[in-house]
CSV table of C-alpha atoms and ligand atoms in Angstrom, one decimal:
chain,number,residue,atom,x,y,z
A,48,MET,CA,124.8,22.1,119.4
A,49,THR,CA,128.1,22.6,121.1
A,50,VAL,CA,130.9,24.5,119.3
A,51,PRO,CA,134.2,22.7,119.4
A,52,ALA,CA,137.1,24.3,121.3
A,53,THR,CA,139.3,24.2,118.2
A,54,LEU,CA,137.5,25.1,115.0
A,55,LYS,CA,138.8,23.3,111.9
A,56,VAL,CA,138.6,25.5,108.8
A,57,GLY,CA,139.2,24.9,105.1
A,58,VAL,CA,140.0,27.7,102.6
A,59,VAL,CA,138.9,27.3,99.0
A,60,GLY,CA,140.9,29.4,96.6
A,61,VAL,CA,144.5,30.6,97.0
A,62,GLY,CA,144.7,33.7,95.0
A,63,TRP,CA,145.1,37.1,96.6
A,64,ALA,CA,141.8,36.8,98.5
A,65,GLY,CA,142.4,33.2,99.7
A,66,GLN,CA,145.8,34.1,101.0
A,67,GLN,CA,144.2,36.9,103.1
A,68,HIS,CA,141.9,34.3,104.6
A,69,ILE,CA,144.6,31.8,105.4
A,70,GLU,CA,146.7,34.5,107.1
A,71,ALA,CA,143.7,35.9,109.0
A,72,PHE,CA,142.5,32.5,110.2
A,73,SER,CA,146.0,31.5,111.3
A,74,ASN,CA,146.1,34.6,113.6
A,75,VAL,CA,143.0,33.5,115.5
A,76,ALA,CA,143.5,31.5,118.7
A,77,GLY,CA,141.6,28.2,118.6
A,78,VAL,CA,141.3,28.1,114.8
A,79,GLU,CA,143.2,25.6,112.7
A,80,VAL,CA,143.4,25.8,108.9
A,81,VAL,CA,143.4,22.1,108.1
A,82,ALA,CA,142.8,22.2,104.3
A,83,VAL,CA,143.2,24.4,101.3
A,84,ALA,CA,142.0,24.0,97.7
A,85,GLY,CA,143.2,25.6,94.6
A,86,MET,CA,144.4,24.8,91.1
A,87,GLU,CA,148.0,26.2,91.4
A,88,ALA,CA,149.8,23.0,92.7
A,89,GLU,CA,153.1,24.8,93.5
A,90,LEU,CA,151.4,27.6,95.4
A,91,LEU,CA,149.3,25.2,97.3
A,92,ALA,CA,152.3,23.2,98.4
A,93,GLN,CA,154.1,26.4,99.4
A,94,LEU,CA,151.1,27.7,101.5
A,95,GLN,CA,150.7,24.2,103.1
A,96,ALA,CA,154.4,24.3,104.2
A,97,GLN,CA,154.3,28.0,105.3
A,98,TYR,CA,151.1,27.6,107.4
A,99,ASN,CA,151.4,23.9,108.3
A,100,ILE,CA,148.2,22.9,106.6
A,101,ALA,CA,147.7,19.2,106.5
A,102,HIS,CA,145.6,18.8,103.4
A,103,GLY,CA,145.7,20.3,99.9
A,104,PHE,CA,143.2,19.7,97.1
A,105,ALA,CA,143.0,20.7,93.5
A,106,ARG,CA,139.2,20.5,93.6
A,107,TRP,CA,136.9,22.1,96.1
A,108,GLU,CA,134.6,19.0,96.0
A,109,ASP,CA,137.4,17.0,97.5
A,110,LEU,CA,138.0,19.5,100.3
A,111,LEU,CA,134.3,19.3,101.3
A,112,GLU,CA,134.6,15.5,101.7
A,113,LEU,CA,137.2,15.9,104.5
A,114,ASP,CA,135.9,14.7,107.9
A,115,GLY,CA,135.9,17.1,110.8
A,116,LEU,CA,135.6,20.5,109.2
A,117,ASP,CA,133.6,23.1,111.0
A,118,ALA,CA,133.8,25.9,108.5
A,119,ILE,CA,135.1,26.9,105.1
A,120,SER,CA,135.9,30.2,103.4
A,121,VAL,CA,135.2,30.7,99.7
A,122,ALA,CA,137.7,32.7,97.8
A,123,VAL,CA,137.2,31.6,94.2
A,124,PRO,CA,135.8,33.2,91.1
A,125,THR,CA,132.3,34.5,91.7
A,126,PHE,CA,130.4,31.8,89.7
A,127,LEU,CA,131.6,29.3,92.2
A,128,HIS,CA,130.5,31.1,95.3
A,129,ALA,CA,126.9,29.7,95.3
A,130,PRO,CA,127.6,26.1,94.4
A,131,ILE,CA,130.5,25.8,97.0
A,132,SER,CA,128.7,27.7,99.7
A,133,ILE,CA,125.4,25.8,99.3
A,134,ALA,CA,127.2,22.4,99.2
A,135,ALA,CA,129.1,23.3,102.4
A,136,LEU,CA,126.0,24.6,104.2
A,137,GLU,CA,124.1,21.4,103.3
A,138,ARG,CA,127.0,19.5,105.0
A,139,GLY,CA,126.4,21.6,108.2
A,140,LEU,CA,129.5,23.8,107.7
A,141,HIS,CA,129.6,27.5,108.4
A,142,VAL,CA,130.6,29.6,105.4
A,143,LEU,CA,132.5,32.8,104.9
A,144,SER,CA,132.2,33.8,101.2
A,145,GLU,CA,134.2,36.5,99.4
A,146,LYS,CA,132.3,39.4,97.9
A,147,PRO,CA,130.2,39.8,95.8
A,148,LEU,CA,127.8,37.3,97.4
A,149,ALA,CA,127.1,35.7,94.0
A,150,ARG,CA,126.8,36.5,90.3
A,151,ASN,CA,123.2,37.8,90.8
A,152,GLY,CA,120.4,38.1,93.3
A,153,GLU,CA,118.8,34.8,92.4
A,154,GLU,CA,122.0,32.8,93.2
A,155,GLY,CA,122.5,34.9,96.3
A,156,ALA,CA,118.9,34.2,97.5
A,157,ALA,CA,119.6,30.5,97.1
A,158,MET,CA,122.7,30.9,99.3
A,159,VAL,CA,120.7,32.7,102.0
A,160,ALA,CA,117.9,30.1,101.8
A,161,ALA,CA,120.5,27.3,102.3
A,162,ALA,CA,122.0,29.1,105.3
A,163,ARG,CA,118.6,29.4,106.9
A,164,GLN,CA,117.7,25.8,106.1
A,165,ALA,CA,120.9,24.5,107.5
A,166,GLY,CA,120.9,26.9,110.5
A,167,ARG,CA,124.5,27.8,109.9
A,168,VAL,CA,126.5,31.0,109.6
A,169,LEU,CA,126.8,32.5,106.1
A,170,ASP,CA,128.9,35.7,106.2
A,171,VAL,CA,130.3,37.7,103.3
A,172,VAL,CA,133.7,39.5,103.2
A,173,PHE,CA,133.0,43.2,103.1
A,174,ASN,CA,136.5,44.2,104.4
A,175,HIS,CA,136.3,47.8,103.3
A,176,ARG,CA,133.6,48.7,105.8
A,177,ARG,CA,136.2,47.6,108.4
A,178,ARG,CA,138.6,50.3,107.3
A,179,GLY,CA,139.6,52.7,110.2
A,180,ASP,CA,138.3,55.7,108.3
A,181,ILE,CA,134.9,54.1,107.6
A,182,THR,CA,134.4,52.8,111.2
A,183,LYS,CA,135.3,56.4,112.4
A,184,LEU,CA,132.9,58.0,110.0
A,185,LYS,CA,130.2,55.5,111.1
A,186,THR,CA,130.6,56.6,114.7
A,187,ILE,CA,130.5,60.3,113.6
A,188,ILE,CA,127.3,59.8,111.6
A,189,ASP,CA,125.7,57.6,114.3
A,190,ASP,CA,126.6,60.2,117.0
A,191,GLY,CA,124.5,62.7,115.0
A,192,GLU,CA,127.5,65.0,114.2
A,193,LEU,CA,126.4,65.5,110.6
A,194,GLY,CA,122.7,65.7,111.4
A,195,ARG,CA,120.5,63.9,108.9
A,196,PRO,CA,122.5,62.7,105.9
A,197,TYR,CA,120.5,63.4,102.7
A,198,TYR,CA,123.1,63.0,99.8
A,199,ALA,CA,126.0,60.6,99.4
A,200,LYS,CA,128.4,59.7,96.6
A,201,ALA,CA,130.6,56.7,96.7
A,202,SER,CA,133.1,55.8,94.0
A,203,TRP,CA,136.0,53.6,93.3
A,204,LEU,CA,137.8,54.5,90.1
A,205,ARG,CA,140.9,53.4,88.3
A,206,ARG,CA,142.7,54.8,85.3
A,207,ARG,CA,144.2,51.4,84.0
A,208,GLY,CA,142.8,48.8,86.4
A,209,ILE,CA,141.1,46.2,84.3
A,210,PRO,CA,142.0,42.8,85.8
A,211,THR,CA,143.6,40.3,83.4
A,212,LEU,CA,141.8,40.2,80.0
A,213,GLY,CA,140.4,36.8,79.3
A,214,SER,CA,140.4,35.9,83.0
A,215,TRP,CA,137.2,35.2,84.8
A,216,PHE,CA,137.0,38.8,85.8
A,217,THR,CA,136.0,39.9,82.2
A,218,SER,CA,133.4,37.3,81.7
A,219,PRO,CA,129.8,38.0,82.8
A,220,GLU,CA,129.2,34.2,83.0
A,221,LEU,CA,132.0,33.8,85.5
A,222,ALA,CA,132.0,37.1,87.4
A,223,GLY,CA,128.4,38.3,87.1
A,224,GLY,CA,129.6,41.7,86.0
A,225,GLY,CA,132.5,44.1,85.7
A,226,PRO,CA,133.7,46.9,88.1
A,227,LEU,CA,130.2,47.5,89.5
A,228,ALA,CA,130.1,43.9,90.8
A,229,ASP,CA,133.8,43.9,91.7
A,230,LEU,CA,134.5,47.3,93.2
A,231,GLY,CA,131.1,48.9,93.3
A,232,VAL,CA,129.8,46.3,95.7
A,233,HIS,CA,132.4,47.4,98.3
A,234,VAL,CA,131.5,51.1,98.1
A,235,LEU,CA,127.7,50.3,97.9
A,236,ASP,CA,128.1,48.2,101.0
A,237,TYR,CA,129.8,50.8,103.1
A,238,ALA,CA,127.7,53.6,101.8
A,239,LEU,CA,124.5,51.8,102.9
A,240,HIS,CA,126.1,50.7,106.1
A,241,LEU,CA,127.1,54.3,106.9
A,242,LEU,CA,123.6,55.6,106.0
A,243,GLY,CA,122.0,53.1,108.4
A,244,GLU,CA,120.8,50.5,105.9
A,245,PRO,CA,118.0,52.6,104.3
A,246,LYS,CA,115.5,50.8,102.0
A,247,VAL,CA,116.3,51.3,98.3
A,248,ILE,CA,113.4,52.7,96.3
A,249,SER,CA,114.8,52.7,92.7
A,250,VAL,CA,118.0,52.9,90.7
A,251,SER,CA,118.9,54.5,87.4
A,252,ALA,CA,122.2,53.4,86.0
A,253,SER,CA,124.5,53.5,83.0
A,254,ALA,CA,127.2,51.1,82.1
A,255,TYR,CA,129.9,51.6,79.5
A,256,SER,CA,132.5,49.3,77.8
A,257,GLU,CA,134.6,51.8,75.9
A,258,LEU,CA,138.2,51.0,76.7
A,259,GLY,CA,138.4,47.3,77.6
A,260,PRO,CA,137.3,45.9,74.3
A,261,ARG,CA,140.0,48.0,72.5
A,262,GLY,CA,142.8,46.7,74.7
A,263,LEU,CA,143.0,50.0,76.7
A,264,GLY,CA,142.8,50.5,80.5
A,265,GLY,CA,144.6,47.4,81.6
A,266,GLY,CA,148.3,48.0,82.1
A,267,SER,CA,151.3,47.6,79.7
A,268,ASN,CA,150.7,44.1,78.3
A,269,PHE,CA,147.0,44.4,78.0
A,270,THR,CA,145.9,43.4,74.5
A,271,ALA,CA,142.7,44.0,72.5
A,272,ALA,CA,139.8,41.5,73.1
A,273,SER,CA,139.8,38.5,70.7
A,274,ALA,CA,137.9,35.2,70.4
A,275,ASN,CA,139.9,33.7,73.3
A,276,ASN,CA,140.4,36.9,75.2
A,277,LYS,CA,136.9,38.2,75.7
A,278,PHE,CA,136.0,41.5,77.4
A,279,GLU,CA,132.2,41.2,77.9
A,280,VAL,CA,131.6,43.3,81.0
A,281,GLU,CA,131.4,47.0,81.6
A,282,ASP,CA,134.6,49.0,82.3
A,283,PHE,CA,132.7,51.9,84.0
A,284,ALA,CA,129.3,52.2,85.6
A,285,SER,CA,127.4,54.9,87.4
A,286,ALA,CA,124.1,54.6,89.4
A,287,PHE,CA,121.7,57.1,90.9
A,288,ILE,CA,120.0,55.3,93.8
A,289,ARG,CA,116.9,56.7,95.5
A,290,LEU,CA,116.7,55.7,99.2
A,291,GLU,CA,113.8,56.0,101.6
A,292,GLY,CA,113.3,59.3,103.2
A,293,GLY,CA,114.3,61.2,100.0
A,294,VAL,CA,118.0,60.3,100.5
A,295,THR,CA,120.2,60.0,97.4
A,296,LEU,CA,123.2,57.8,96.9
A,297,VAL,CA,125.3,58.0,93.7
A,298,VAL,CA,127.7,55.1,93.0
A,299,GLU,CA,130.5,55.1,90.4
A,300,ALA,CA,132.7,52.1,89.8
A,301,GLY,CA,135.3,51.9,87.1
A,302,TRP,CA,138.3,49.8,86.1
A,303,ALA,CA,139.3,52.2,83.4
A,304,SER,CA,138.6,55.8,82.3
A,305,TYR,CA,140.6,58.8,81.3
A,306,ARG,CA,141.1,60.3,84.7
A,307,ASP,CA,143.7,60.9,87.5
A,308,PRO,CA,146.1,57.9,87.5
A,309,ALA,CA,145.5,57.1,91.2
A,310,ASP,CA,143.4,54.0,92.1
A,311,LEU,CA,141.0,56.1,94.2
A,312,MET,CA,138.1,55.4,96.5
A,313,ASP,CA,136.1,58.6,97.2
A,314,PHE,CA,133.1,59.0,99.6
A,315,ARG,CA,131.3,62.1,100.4
A,316,VAL,CA,128.1,62.7,102.4
A,317,TYR,CA,126.2,65.8,103.1
A,318,GLY,CA,124.0,66.1,106.1
A,319,THR,CA,121.8,68.8,107.7
A,320,ASP,CA,124.5,69.7,110.2
A,321,GLY,CA,127.7,68.6,108.6
A,322,GLY,CA,129.4,66.8,105.8
A,323,ALA,CA,132.3,64.4,105.3
A,324,GLU,CA,134.7,63.6,102.5
A,325,LEU,CA,136.9,60.6,102.4
A,326,ARG,CA,139.6,60.0,99.8
A,327,VAL,CA,141.7,56.8,99.8
A,328,ALA,CA,144.4,56.1,97.2
A,329,HIS,CA,145.3,52.4,96.7
A,330,SER,CA,148.2,53.4,94.5
A,331,LEU,CA,150.1,56.7,94.0
A,332,GLU,CA,149.9,59.5,96.5
A,333,VAL,CA,146.8,61.7,96.6
A,334,ALA,CA,147.5,65.1,98.1
A,335,ASP,CA,144.2,65.6,99.8
A,336,SER,CA,143.6,62.0,101.1
A,337,GLY,CA,142.0,61.2,104.4
A,338,LEU,CA,138.8,61.8,106.2
A,339,LYS,CA,137.6,65.4,106.5
A,340,ILE,CA,134.6,66.6,108.4
A,341,PHE,CA,132.9,69.8,107.5
A,342,THR,CA,130.7,71.5,110.2
A,343,ASP,CA,129.9,74.8,111.8
A,344,LYS,CA,130.3,76.2,115.3
A,345,GLU,CA,128.2,79.2,115.9
A,346,GLU,CA,127.9,79.7,112.1
A,347,VAL,CA,131.7,79.6,111.6
A,348,ASN,CA,133.4,76.8,109.8
A,349,ALA,CA,134.7,74.2,112.2
A,350,ASP,CA,136.2,71.7,109.8
A,351,TYR,CA,138.7,69.2,110.8
A,352,ALA,CA,140.7,66.1,109.6
A,353,ALA,CA,139.4,63.1,111.6
A,354,GLU,CA,141.9,60.9,113.4
A,355,VAL,CA,141.2,57.3,112.3
A,356,PRO,CA,141.9,54.0,114.0
A,357,ALA,CA,143.9,51.2,112.3
A,358,ASP,CA,142.2,49.3,109.5
A,359,GLY,CA,140.5,46.1,110.3
A,360,ASN,CA,140.2,44.6,106.8
A,361,HIS,CA,140.2,40.8,106.3
A,362,GLN,CA,141.4,40.1,109.8
A,363,ALA,CA,138.4,41.9,111.3
A,364,VAL,CA,136.0,40.0,109.0
A,365,VAL,CA,137.5,36.7,109.9
A,366,ASP,CA,137.5,37.6,113.7
A,367,GLU,CA,133.8,38.4,113.5
A,368,PHE,CA,133.0,35.2,111.5
A,369,ILE,CA,134.8,33.1,114.2
A,370,ALA,CA,133.1,35.0,117.0
A,371,ALA,CA,129.7,34.4,115.3
A,372,ILE,CA,130.3,30.7,115.2
A,373,ARG,CA,131.5,30.7,118.8
A,374,GLY,CA,128.4,32.7,119.7
A,375,GLY,CA,126.3,29.5,119.2
A,376,GLU,CA,122.9,28.9,117.7
A,377,GLU,CA,121.3,32.1,119.2
A,378,VAL,CA,123.5,34.3,117.0
A,379,TRP,CA,123.9,32.1,113.8
A,380,GLY,CA,120.5,33.3,112.5
A,381,GLU,CA,121.8,36.9,112.4
A,382,TYR,CA,124.4,35.8,109.9
A,383,ASP,CA,122.4,34.5,106.9
A,384,GLY,CA,124.0,36.6,104.1
A,385,SER,CA,120.9,38.7,103.8
A,386,VAL,CA,122.8,42.0,104.0
A,387,ALA,CA,125.0,40.9,101.1
A,388,LEU,CA,121.8,39.8,99.2
A,389,THR,CA,120.5,43.4,99.3
A,390,ARG,CA,123.7,44.5,97.6
A,391,ALA,CA,123.3,41.8,94.9
A,392,LEU,CA,119.7,42.8,94.2
A,393,ILE,CA,120.6,46.5,93.9
A,394,ILE,CA,123.4,45.6,91.4
A,395,ASP,CA,121.0,43.4,89.4
A,396,ALA,CA,118.7,46.4,89.2
A,397,CYS,CA,121.5,48.6,88.1
A,398,TYR,CA,122.4,46.3,85.2
A,399,LYS,CA,118.8,46.0,84.3
A,400,SER,CA,118.4,49.8,84.3
A,401,ALA,CA,121.6,50.3,82.2
A,402,LEU,CA,120.4,47.7,79.7
A,403,GLU,CA,116.9,49.0,79.4
A,404,GLN,CA,117.9,52.7,79.8
A,405,ARG,CA,115.3,53.4,82.4
A,406,GLU,CA,114.7,53.7,86.1
A,407,VAL,CA,114.1,50.4,87.9
A,408,ARG,CA,112.1,50.2,91.1
A,409,LEU,CA,113.1,47.7,93.8
B,630,NAD,N1,137.5,41.4,99.5
B,630,NAD,C1,138.5,41.8,98.7
B,630,NAD,O1,139.2,42.8,99.0
B,630,NAD,C2,138.8,41.0,97.5
B,630,NAD,C3,140.0,41.2,96.7
B,630,NAD,C4,140.2,40.4,95.6
B,630,NAD,C5,139.3,39.4,95.3
B,630,NAD,N2,138.2,39.2,96.0
B,630,NAD,C6,137.2,38.2,95.7
B,630,NAD,O2,137.8,36.9,96.0
B,630,NAD,C7,137.4,36.0,95.0
B,630,NAD,C8,138.7,35.4,94.3
B,630,NAD,O3,139.4,36.5,93.8
B,630,NAD,P1,141.0,36.4,93.5
B,630,NAD,O4,141.4,37.7,93.0
B,630,NAD,O5,141.7,35.8,94.7
B,630,NAD,O6,141.0,35.3,92.3
B,630,NAD,P2,142.1,34.5,91.7
B,630,NAD,O7,141.7,34.2,90.3
B,630,NAD,O8,143.5,35.1,92.0
B,630,NAD,O9,142.1,33.1,92.5
B,630,NAD,C9,141.1,32.2,92.4
B,630,NAD,C10,141.4,30.9,93.1
B,630,NAD,O10,140.3,30.0,93.0
B,630,NAD,C11,140.8,28.8,92.6
B,630,NAD,N3,139.8,28.0,91.9
B,630,NAD,C12,139.2,28.3,90.8
B,630,NAD,N4,138.4,27.3,90.4
B,630,NAD,C13,138.5,26.3,91.4
B,630,NAD,C14,138.0,25.0,91.6
B,630,NAD,N5,137.1,24.5,90.7
B,630,NAD,N6,138.3,24.3,92.7
B,630,NAD,C15,139.2,24.8,93.6
B,630,NAD,N7,139.8,26.0,93.4
B,630,NAD,C16,139.4,26.7,92.4
B,630,NAD,C17,142.0,29.1,91.8
B,630,NAD,O11,142.8,27.9,91.6
B,630,NAD,C18,142.6,30.2,92.6
B,630,NAD,O12,143.4,29.7,93.6
B,630,NAD,C19,136.5,36.7,94.0
B,630,NAD,O13,135.1,36.5,94.4
B,630,NAD,C20,136.8,38.2,94.2
B,630,NAD,O14,135.7,39.0,94.0
B,630,NAD,C21,137.9,40.0,97.1
């Protein structure tokens, strides 16, 4: 099957994520965003004018009916990732889905099966692994500078970061989970990527919902949960994950807890010859932010702050998605969503472990 010189793309969802997709696609030569879908009519019209997008739809089903599309991206609430992606794959379109892959592993597995059946690309937006500090750390680990990593801790924590109460984010039916599914999936993804995709043996997790239901942890106009404003997911979760080779990964993800006010991503890894600590603040300054490497030279500390390249983020994800499509049928099979599915299955196991208060083997 030949790949057209100009790829025609549709973007479903025009919230923060969808807008990143539109901007990123519009920066790629030979890619035309020809359609967008979203329920915010005014915003849709504004984006169509700004990016010269011919078609706008309120419903994703109508966007998929458009003739001539080559690919779509899916940037809608998580419960819609599977139905939209599967419908698009069945029409022979390539799909870039936002994270998390789906609400759970079962839905994710159906997406992967649809990609394989269709023989099309299914890629998932893990933009944080494209950060400059993460790509630098990946090189440092792969070059053996830290020796054999045996312990890692990855967290993303907020003081008052619960997304809008009563929105899809706080409904397990619509989101599949709380901060573990929302933020935890990013740090889980880059931690496993940095560690070289080790097999997961078991998880033992706890999940709490202590602040959200009381109207705490969500900014100034956040109100207590009510019949119409449900808070039914966790607001903090922690997981102890055993990996093959005796390696341990601890993941913490929280929208709200009494802690430093910065919205902070924190990753540390200890290896047999060195360690690394990364601290990234998304809001407010954090004094000791950046990527630090701890190692010895002739038994003397030889620690240093690593210089990191620019962040890739959504643009790097979209560039790779387009390159995969252009790579033709030989490479499409490498992009079937199965890496994202491993993350979904681990998160499922974490929720099961938290619910049943026991270790769950994978
Ligand atoms: N990778 C990242 O850094 C990142 C950041 C934020 C969100 N996300 C992910 O992106 C997705 C969307 O998040 P968001 O914050 O942009 O959400 P949002 O609520 O701001 O926007 C959702 C969009 O989906 C549209 N939509 C909903 N139902 C629809 C339907 N039936 N047909 C057509 N459009 C429909 C809405 O109209 C809206 O435009 C989620 O999966 C989220 O996890 C990823």
